[in-house]
């Protein structure tokens, strides 16, 4: 049954306007709400139709009292942030307006399916706004049946209005956010986007508090390495367990008349703390190298996708002529947890004491590729190292893509004294 048929059937059962039901149904389905659940939500919203289609009267609630069990509510709140972006729905681009609202009791996100003129700082009365679940939390859905009106009263909210944030405070799901940053890294890429091959920018942004990855979906010349810029109206997605700044076609990039000084040091955490965080883009860890993982040393990669291959076979591209590379995967342990530190070719050359040609010659002499990994193992296992990089955590474990790697110069006696002092408190 098509969405049109579902809407017609539901409107007939409820005795309400088909086009209104269709719009609400499209909104819910576009957020991957199952059709049966979407229809049940609309039945709760409009009532069961026994009164000839009068519809359920929305309840007036404070933000803290709104839950995913609500179907439609009325609320008075201050607009904290306003953003917009384009999504693809049923093969067509749809511009949505989104951000956060707050009252004296809390805040929550919203999505509006048409431009209703929301501006940061406004106090609004939203009557008959839908409620949907987004990542386990309630979100207001401002659709065609919602009445939006300005309120003269001022609400005392405990949140900043306007969306200016530091990188350290960003979380996945934030929308309509503004940041002032310096561009540390910038790379042009061609990806297979929703309209075919698409040119994008990716790289790393930094401010005084943190570093985060970014993607610019409309490559802008202002985002050059070393530039300090203000970027307005970005949205934050999760990428490998960490927040990622997304610059859309609606974002505005303006050069700053000051230099944003990037955070030079990464936060140092225990391995257990870092793993429990679920992922960190920039972190420093200290641990003992207890073993080398398989896949270290002299390896071969697929020339098409870059994956490590075995016996000339790539999982995606079959028989290929592999390209030689060097890689090291070290298991680090600090007593609170373990992580696999992955060193790229450059760092592996430092640990091994030679480049790829040296490693290939070594393997030829010994008629065994494993001698390269054995040499690396002798250099690292049993020693303590300080590593900095990007941590990702998934069902296969914790992996740190290493940016810097050095033998630790911490004084073990001093560290032991600090630990004893901490335990005795």
mmCIF file with all atom_site columns, C-alpha atoms in Angstrom, residues 221-387:
data_model
loop_
_atom_site.group_PDB
_atom_site.id
_atom_site.type_symbol
_atom_site.label_atom_id
_atom_site.label_alt_id
_atom_site.label_comp_id
_atom_site.label_asym_id
_atom_site.label_entity_id
_atom_site.label_seq_id
_atom_site.pdbx_PDB_ins_code
_atom_site.Cartn_x
_atom_site.Cartn_y
_atom_site.Cartn_z
_atom_site.occupancy
_atom_site.B_iso_or_equiv
_atom_site.pdbx_formal_charge
_atom_site.auth_seq_id
_atom_site.auth_comp_id
_atom_site.auth_asym_id
_atom_site.auth_atom_id
_atom_site.pdbx_PDB_model_num
ATOM 1   C CA . UNK A 1 221 ? 37.620 28.902  -0.585 1.00 0.00 ? 221 UNK A CA 1
ATOM 2   C CA . UNK A 1 222 ? 37.569 30.553  2.852  1.00 0.00 ? 222 UNK A CA 1
ATOM 3   C CA . UNK A 1 223 ? 38.278 27.183  4.492  1.00 0.00 ? 223 UNK A CA 1
ATOM 4   C CA . UNK A 1 224 ? 42.009 27.091  3.759  1.00 0.00 ? 224 UNK A CA 1
ATOM 5   C CA . UNK A 1 225 ? 44.687 25.731  6.056  1.00 0.00 ? 225 UNK A CA 1
ATOM 6   C CA . UNK A 1 226 ? 45.663 28.294  8.648  1.00 0.00 ? 226 UNK A CA 1
ATOM 7   C CA . UNK A 1 227 ? 42.570 30.474  8.171  1.00 0.00 ? 227 UNK A CA 1
ATOM 8   C CA . UNK A 1 228 ? 40.656 31.706  11.226 1.00 0.00 ? 228 UNK A CA 1
ATOM 9   C CA . UNK A 1 229 ? 36.941 31.852  10.443 1.00 0.00 ? 229 UNK A CA 1
ATOM 10  C CA . UNK A 1 230 ? 33.482 32.113  11.958 1.00 0.00 ? 230 UNK A CA 1
ATOM 11  C CA . UNK A 1 231 ? 31.119 29.425  10.661 1.00 0.00 ? 231 UNK A CA 1
ATOM 12  C CA . UNK A 1 232 ? 27.433 30.008  11.345 1.00 0.00 ? 232 UNK A CA 1
ATOM 13  C CA . UNK A 1 233 ? 24.666 27.382  11.155 1.00 0.00 ? 233 UNK A CA 1
ATOM 14  C CA . UNK A 1 234 ? 26.526 24.081  11.281 1.00 0.00 ? 234 UNK A CA 1
ATOM 15  C CA . UNK A 1 235 ? 25.068 20.761  12.387 1.00 0.00 ? 235 UNK A CA 1
ATOM 16  C CA . UNK A 1 236 ? 26.887 18.051  14.289 1.00 0.00 ? 236 UNK A CA 1
ATOM 17  C CA . UNK A 1 237 ? 26.911 14.387  13.355 1.00 0.00 ? 237 UNK A CA 1
ATOM 18  C CA . UNK A 1 238 ? 28.691 11.463  14.944 1.00 0.00 ? 238 UNK A CA 1
ATOM 19  C CA . UNK A 1 239 ? 31.668 10.100  13.000 1.00 0.00 ? 239 UNK A CA 1
ATOM 20  C CA . UNK A 1 240 ? 33.558 7.117   14.428 1.00 0.00 ? 240 UNK A CA 1
ATOM 21  C CA . UNK A 1 241 ? 32.211 7.869   17.870 1.00 0.00 ? 241 UNK A CA 1
ATOM 22  C CA . UNK A 1 242 ? 33.125 11.589  17.941 1.00 0.00 ? 242 UNK A CA 1
ATOM 23  C CA . UNK A 1 243 ? 31.316 14.799  16.983 1.00 0.00 ? 243 UNK A CA 1
ATOM 24  C CA . UNK A 1 244 ? 31.916 15.956  13.414 1.00 0.00 ? 244 UNK A CA 1
ATOM 25  C CA . UNK A 1 245 ? 31.204 19.511  12.226 1.00 0.00 ? 245 UNK A CA 1
ATOM 26  C CA . UNK A 1 246 ? 29.077 19.594  9.062  1.00 0.00 ? 246 UNK A CA 1
ATOM 27  C CA . UNK A 1 247 ? 29.081 22.785  6.987  1.00 0.00 ? 247 UNK A CA 1
ATOM 28  C CA . UNK A 1 248 ? 26.015 22.853  4.722  1.00 0.00 ? 248 UNK A CA 1
ATOM 29  C CA . UNK A 1 249 ? 24.887 24.963  1.785  1.00 0.00 ? 249 UNK A CA 1
ATOM 30  C CA . UNK A 1 250 ? 23.096 27.209  4.302  1.00 0.00 ? 250 UNK A CA 1
ATOM 31  C CA . UNK A 1 251 ? 26.143 27.788  6.504  1.00 0.00 ? 251 UNK A CA 1
ATOM 32  C CA . UNK A 1 252 ? 27.919 31.139  6.380  1.00 0.00 ? 252 UNK A CA 1
ATOM 33  C CA . UNK A 1 253 ? 31.729 31.315  6.552  1.00 0.00 ? 253 UNK A CA 1
ATOM 34  C CA . UNK A 1 254 ? 33.311 34.672  7.434  1.00 0.00 ? 254 UNK A CA 1
ATOM 35  C CA . UNK A 1 255 ? 37.035 35.420  7.913  1.00 0.00 ? 255 UNK A CA 1
ATOM 36  C CA . UNK A 1 256 ? 37.886 36.670  11.412 1.00 0.00 ? 256 UNK A CA 1
ATOM 37  C CA . UNK A 1 257 ? 39.998 39.712  12.217 1.00 0.00 ? 257 UNK A CA 1
ATOM 38  C CA . UNK A 1 258 ? 41.749 37.710  14.945 1.00 0.00 ? 258 UNK A CA 1
ATOM 39  C CA . UNK A 1 259 ? 43.726 34.486  15.035 1.00 0.00 ? 259 UNK A CA 1
ATOM 40  C CA . UNK A 1 260 ? 42.076 31.551  16.773 1.00 0.00 ? 260 UNK A CA 1
ATOM 41  C CA . UNK A 1 261 ? 44.847 29.782  18.683 1.00 0.00 ? 261 UNK A CA 1
ATOM 42  C CA . UNK A 1 262 ? 44.424 26.015  18.387 1.00 0.00 ? 262 UNK A CA 1
ATOM 43  C CA . UNK A 1 263 ? 44.560 23.725  21.370 1.00 0.00 ? 263 UNK A CA 1
ATOM 44  C CA . UNK A 1 264 ? 48.161 22.487  21.416 1.00 0.00 ? 264 UNK A CA 1
ATOM 45  C CA . UNK A 1 265 ? 47.834 19.648  23.893 1.00 0.00 ? 265 UNK A CA 1
ATOM 46  C CA . UNK A 1 266 ? 45.359 16.808  23.988 1.00 0.00 ? 266 UNK A CA 1
ATOM 47  C CA . UNK A 1 267 ? 43.600 15.776  27.198 1.00 0.00 ? 267 UNK A CA 1
ATOM 48  C CA . UNK A 1 268 ? 45.462 12.900  28.868 1.00 0.00 ? 268 UNK A CA 1
ATOM 49  C CA . UNK A 1 269 ? 43.171 10.138  30.104 1.00 0.00 ? 269 UNK A CA 1
ATOM 50  C CA . UNK A 1 270 ? 43.584 6.637   31.391 1.00 0.00 ? 270 UNK A CA 1
ATOM 51  C CA . UNK A 1 271 ? 42.875 4.046   28.740 1.00 0.00 ? 271 UNK A CA 1
ATOM 52  C CA . UNK A 1 272 ? 39.803 2.891   30.657 1.00 0.00 ? 272 UNK A CA 1
ATOM 53  C CA . UNK A 1 273 ? 38.374 6.416   30.810 1.00 0.00 ? 273 UNK A CA 1
ATOM 54  C CA . UNK A 1 274 ? 39.031 6.965   27.107 1.00 0.00 ? 274 UNK A CA 1
ATOM 55  C CA . UNK A 1 275 ? 37.404 3.691   26.058 1.00 0.00 ? 275 UNK A CA 1
ATOM 56  C CA . UNK A 1 276 ? 34.383 4.340   28.274 1.00 0.00 ? 276 UNK A CA 1
ATOM 57  C CA . UNK A 1 277 ? 33.852 7.690   26.519 1.00 0.00 ? 277 UNK A CA 1
ATOM 58  C CA . UNK A 1 278 ? 32.897 5.823   23.343 1.00 0.00 ? 278 UNK A CA 1
ATOM 59  C CA . UNK A 1 279 ? 35.348 7.734   21.163 1.00 0.00 ? 279 UNK A CA 1
ATOM 60  C CA . UNK A 1 280 ? 37.552 10.845  21.190 1.00 0.00 ? 280 UNK A CA 1
ATOM 61  C CA . UNK A 1 281 ? 38.992 12.738  18.256 1.00 0.00 ? 281 UNK A CA 1
ATOM 62  C CA . UNK A 1 282 ? 42.096 13.977  20.067 1.00 0.00 ? 282 UNK A CA 1
ATOM 63  C CA . UNK A 1 283 ? 43.386 12.247  23.203 1.00 0.00 ? 283 UNK A CA 1
ATOM 64  C CA . UNK A 1 284 ? 46.706 11.337  24.811 1.00 0.00 ? 284 UNK A CA 1
ATOM 65  C CA . UNK A 1 285 ? 47.235 7.933   26.428 1.00 0.00 ? 285 UNK A CA 1
ATOM 66  C CA . UNK A 1 286 ? 50.138 6.306   28.251 1.00 0.00 ? 286 UNK A CA 1
ATOM 67  C CA . UNK A 1 287 ? 50.486 2.541   28.331 1.00 0.00 ? 287 UNK A CA 1
ATOM 68  C CA . UNK A 1 288 ? 52.800 -0.433  28.227 1.00 0.00 ? 288 UNK A CA 1
ATOM 69  C CA . UNK A 1 289 ? 53.225 -2.225  24.898 1.00 0.00 ? 289 UNK A CA 1
ATOM 70  C CA . UNK A 1 290 ? 52.275 -5.794  25.769 1.00 0.00 ? 290 UNK A CA 1
ATOM 71  C CA . UNK A 1 291 ? 52.020 -7.306  22.273 1.00 0.00 ? 291 UNK A CA 1
ATOM 72  C CA . UNK A 1 292 ? 52.008 -6.692  18.538 1.00 0.00 ? 292 UNK A CA 1
ATOM 73  C CA . UNK A 1 293 ? 48.830 -7.574  16.637 1.00 0.00 ? 293 UNK A CA 1
ATOM 74  C CA . UNK A 1 294 ? 48.698 -9.592  13.426 1.00 0.00 ? 294 UNK A CA 1
ATOM 75  C CA . UNK A 1 295 ? 48.822 -7.361  10.383 1.00 0.00 ? 295 UNK A CA 1
ATOM 76  C CA . UNK A 1 296 ? 51.853 -5.425  11.587 1.00 0.00 ? 296 UNK A CA 1
ATOM 77  C CA . UNK A 1 297 ? 55.073 -4.915  9.667  1.00 0.00 ? 297 UNK A CA 1
ATOM 78  C CA . UNK A 1 298 ? 55.315 -5.207  5.888  1.00 0.00 ? 298 UNK A CA 1
ATOM 79  C CA . UNK A 1 299 ? 51.793 -5.470  4.454  1.00 0.00 ? 299 UNK A CA 1
ATOM 80  C CA . UNK A 1 300 ? 50.025 -5.114  1.100  1.00 0.00 ? 300 UNK A CA 1
ATOM 81  C CA . UNK A 1 301 ? 47.026 -2.903  0.343  1.00 0.00 ? 301 UNK A CA 1
ATOM 82  C CA . UNK A 1 302 ? 44.415 -2.954  -2.386 1.00 0.00 ? 302 UNK A CA 1
ATOM 83  C CA . UNK A 1 303 ? 45.200 -0.176  -4.929 1.00 0.00 ? 303 UNK A CA 1
ATOM 84  C CA . UNK A 1 304 ? 41.443 0.471   -5.312 1.00 0.00 ? 304 UNK A CA 1
ATOM 85  C CA . UNK A 1 305 ? 40.174 0.777   -1.732 1.00 0.00 ? 305 UNK A CA 1
ATOM 86  C CA . UNK A 1 306 ? 43.303 0.740   0.447  1.00 0.00 ? 306 UNK A CA 1
ATOM 87  C CA . UNK A 1 307 ? 42.234 -2.313  2.464  1.00 0.00 ? 307 UNK A CA 1
ATOM 88  C CA . UNK A 1 308 ? 44.892 -4.763  3.628  1.00 0.00 ? 308 UNK A CA 1
ATOM 89  C CA . UNK A 1 309 ? 44.919 -7.822  1.359  1.00 0.00 ? 309 UNK A CA 1
ATOM 90  C CA . UNK A 1 310 ? 45.931 -11.418 1.925  1.00 0.00 ? 310 UNK A CA 1
ATOM 91  C CA . UNK A 1 311 ? 47.515 -13.550 -0.790 1.00 0.00 ? 311 UNK A CA 1
ATOM 92  C CA . UNK A 1 312 ? 46.667 -10.985 -3.454 1.00 0.00 ? 312 UNK A CA 1
ATOM 93  C CA . UNK A 1 313 ? 42.956 -11.057 -2.566 1.00 0.00 ? 313 UNK A CA 1
ATOM 94  C CA . UNK A 1 314 ? 40.853 -8.003  -1.632 1.00 0.00 ? 314 UNK A CA 1
ATOM 95  C CA . UNK A 1 315 ? 37.471 -8.543  0.030  1.00 0.00 ? 315 UNK A CA 1
ATOM 96  C CA . UNK A 1 316 ? 35.889 -6.017  -2.322 1.00 0.00 ? 316 UNK A CA 1
ATOM 97  C CA . UNK A 1 317 ? 37.927 -6.210  -5.533 1.00 0.00 ? 317 UNK A CA 1
ATOM 98  C CA . UNK A 1 318 ? 39.124 -9.815  -5.722 1.00 0.00 ? 318 UNK A CA 1
ATOM 99  C CA . UNK A 1 319 ? 42.524 -10.451 -7.366 1.00 0.00 ? 319 UNK A CA 1
ATOM 100 C CA . UNK A 1 320 ? 44.656 -7.306  -7.245 1.00 0.00 ? 320 UNK A CA 1
ATOM 101 C CA . UNK A 1 321 ? 48.307 -6.325  -7.460 1.00 0.00 ? 321 UNK A CA 1
ATOM 102 C CA . UNK A 1 322 ? 48.931 -5.208  -3.905 1.00 0.00 ? 322 UNK A CA 1
ATOM 103 C CA . UNK A 1 323 ? 50.811 -2.058  -2.970 1.00 0.00 ? 323 UNK A CA 1
ATOM 104 C CA . UNK A 1 324 ? 53.464 -2.395  -0.263 1.00 0.00 ? 324 UNK A CA 1
ATOM 105 C CA . UNK A 1 325 ? 53.000 -0.481  2.976  1.00 0.00 ? 325 UNK A CA 1
ATOM 106 C CA . UNK A 1 326 ? 54.241 -0.442  6.560  1.00 0.00 ? 326 UNK A CA 1
ATOM 107 C CA . UNK A 1 327 ? 51.943 -0.541  9.581  1.00 0.00 ? 327 UNK A CA 1
ATOM 108 C CA . UNK A 1 328 ? 52.235 -1.278  13.287 1.00 0.00 ? 328 UNK A CA 1
ATOM 109 C CA . UNK A 1 329 ? 49.394 -2.344  15.598 1.00 0.00 ? 329 UNK A CA 1
ATOM 110 C CA . UNK A 1 330 ? 50.468 -2.285  19.241 1.00 0.00 ? 330 UNK A CA 1
ATOM 111 C CA . UNK A 1 331 ? 48.353 -3.398  22.184 1.00 0.00 ? 331 UNK A CA 1
ATOM 112 C CA . UNK A 1 332 ? 48.799 -0.855  24.983 1.00 0.00 ? 332 UNK A CA 1
ATOM 113 C CA . UNK A 1 333 ? 47.741 -1.551  28.589 1.00 0.00 ? 333 UNK A CA 1
ATOM 114 C CA . UNK A 1 334 ? 47.828 0.805   31.578 1.00 0.00 ? 334 UNK A CA 1
ATOM 115 C CA . UNK A 1 335 ? 46.013 -1.364  34.105 1.00 0.00 ? 335 UNK A CA 1
ATOM 116 C CA . UNK A 1 336 ? 42.627 0.305   33.474 1.00 0.00 ? 336 UNK A CA 1
ATOM 117 C CA . UNK A 1 337 ? 42.086 -1.042  29.967 1.00 0.00 ? 337 UNK A CA 1
ATOM 118 C CA . UNK A 1 338 ? 43.645 -1.882  26.627 1.00 0.00 ? 338 UNK A CA 1
ATOM 119 C CA . UNK A 1 339 ? 43.710 -0.163  23.249 1.00 0.00 ? 339 UNK A CA 1
ATOM 120 C CA . UNK A 1 340 ? 45.229 -0.986  19.873 1.00 0.00 ? 340 UNK A CA 1
ATOM 121 C CA . UNK A 1 341 ? 47.521 1.838   18.755 1.00 0.00 ? 341 UNK A CA 1
ATOM 122 C CA . UNK A 1 342 ? 47.768 1.884   14.944 1.00 0.00 ? 342 UNK A CA 1
ATOM 123 C CA . UNK A 1 343 ? 50.908 3.512   13.506 1.00 0.00 ? 343 UNK A CA 1
ATOM 124 C CA . UNK A 1 344 ? 50.987 4.542   9.846  1.00 0.00 ? 344 UNK A CA 1
ATOM 125 C CA . UNK A 1 345 ? 53.900 4.172   7.437  1.00 0.00 ? 345 UNK A CA 1
ATOM 126 C CA . UNK A 1 346 ? 55.811 7.226   8.658  1.00 0.00 ? 346 UNK A CA 1
ATOM 127 C CA . UNK A 1 347 ? 55.618 6.332   12.348 1.00 0.00 ? 347 UNK A CA 1
ATOM 128 C CA . UNK A 1 348 ? 56.346 2.673   11.613 1.00 0.00 ? 348 UNK A CA 1
ATOM 129 C CA . UNK A 1 349 ? 59.509 3.702   9.741  1.00 0.00 ? 349 UNK A CA 1
ATOM 130 C CA . UNK A 1 350 ? 60.656 5.475   12.903 1.00 0.00 ? 350 UNK A CA 1
ATOM 131 C CA . UNK A 1 351 ? 59.998 2.430   15.076 1.00 0.00 ? 351 UNK A CA 1
ATOM 132 C CA . UNK A 1 352 ? 61.457 -0.052  12.587 1.00 0.00 ? 352 UNK A CA 1
ATOM 133 C CA . UNK A 1 353 ? 64.472 2.095   11.720 1.00 0.00 ? 353 UNK A CA 1
ATOM 134 C CA . UNK A 1 354 ? 64.023 1.883   7.950  1.00 0.00 ? 354 UNK A CA 1
ATOM 135 C CA . UNK A 1 355 ? 61.637 2.561   5.070  1.00 0.00 ? 355 UNK A CA 1
ATOM 136 C CA . UNK A 1 356 ? 59.599 0.233   2.837  1.00 0.00 ? 356 UNK A CA 1
ATOM 137 C CA . UNK A 1 357 ? 62.564 -0.580  0.592  1.00 0.00 ? 357 UNK A CA 1
ATOM 138 C CA . UNK A 1 358 ? 64.638 -1.529  3.646  1.00 0.00 ? 358 UNK A CA 1
ATOM 139 C CA . UNK A 1 359 ? 61.777 -3.715  4.898  1.00 0.00 ? 359 UNK A CA 1
ATOM 140 C CA . UNK A 1 360 ? 61.396 -5.451  1.514  1.00 0.00 ? 360 UNK A CA 1
ATOM 141 C CA . UNK A 1 361 ? 65.139 -6.120  1.334  1.00 0.00 ? 361 UNK A CA 1
ATOM 142 C CA . UNK A 1 362 ? 65.051 -7.464  4.905  1.00 0.00 ? 362 UNK A CA 1
ATOM 143 C CA . UNK A 1 363 ? 62.193 -9.808  4.017  1.00 0.00 ? 363 UNK A CA 1
ATOM 144 C CA . UNK A 1 364 ? 63.966 -11.013 0.853  1.00 0.00 ? 364 UNK A CA 1
ATOM 145 C CA . UNK A 1 365 ? 67.144 -11.760 2.740  1.00 0.00 ? 365 UNK A CA 1
ATOM 146 C CA . UNK A 1 366 ? 65.306 -13.819 5.343  1.00 0.00 ? 366 UNK A CA 1
ATOM 147 C CA . UNK A 1 367 ? 62.712 -15.133 2.844  1.00 0.00 ? 367 UNK A CA 1
ATOM 148 C CA . UNK A 1 368 ? 60.044 -14.221 5.376  1.00 0.00 ? 368 UNK A CA 1
ATOM 149 C CA . UNK A 1 369 ? 57.916 -11.081 5.657  1.00 0.00 ? 369 UNK A CA 1
ATOM 150 C CA . UNK A 1 370 ? 57.378 -11.679 9.367  1.00 0.00 ? 370 UNK A CA 1
ATOM 151 C CA . UNK A 1 371 ? 60.950 -10.649 10.171 1.00 0.00 ? 371 UNK A CA 1
ATOM 152 C CA . UNK A 1 372 ? 59.882 -7.001  9.799  1.00 0.00 ? 372 UNK A CA 1
ATOM 153 C CA . UNK A 1 373 ? 57.163 -7.406  12.428 1.00 0.00 ? 373 UNK A CA 1
ATOM 154 C CA . UNK A 1 374 ? 59.620 -9.330  14.623 1.00 0.00 ? 374 UNK A CA 1
ATOM 155 C CA . UNK A 1 375 ? 62.095 -6.439  14.473 1.00 0.00 ? 375 UNK A CA 1
ATOM 156 C CA . UNK A 1 376 ? 59.375 -3.960  15.427 1.00 0.00 ? 376 UNK A CA 1
ATOM 157 C CA . UNK A 1 377 ? 58.255 -6.231  18.252 1.00 0.00 ? 377 UNK A CA 1
ATOM 158 C CA . UNK A 1 378 ? 61.767 -6.223  19.717 1.00 0.00 ? 378 UNK A CA 1
ATOM 159 C CA . UNK A 1 379 ? 61.811 -2.427  19.716 1.00 0.00 ? 379 UNK A CA 1
ATOM 160 C CA . UNK A 1 380 ? 58.436 -1.837  21.408 1.00 0.00 ? 380 UNK A CA 1
ATOM 161 C CA . UNK A 1 381 ? 57.117 -4.740  23.486 1.00 0.00 ? 381 UNK A CA 1
ATOM 162 C CA . UNK A 1 382 ? 57.805 -4.315  27.191 1.00 0.00 ? 382 UNK A CA 1
ATOM 163 C CA . UNK A 1 383 ? 58.254 -0.545  27.001 1.00 0.00 ? 383 UNK A CA 1
ATOM 164 C CA . UNK A 1 384 ? 55.945 2.288   27.991 1.00 0.00 ? 384 UNK A CA 1
ATOM 165 C CA . UNK A 1 385 ? 54.802 4.802   25.383 1.00 0.00 ? 385 UNK A CA 1
ATOM 166 C CA . UNK A 1 386 ? 52.891 8.069   25.207 1.00 0.00 ? 386 UNK A CA 1
ATOM 167 C CA . UNK A 1 387 ? 50.562 8.191   22.209 1.00 0.00 ? 387 UNK A CA 1
#
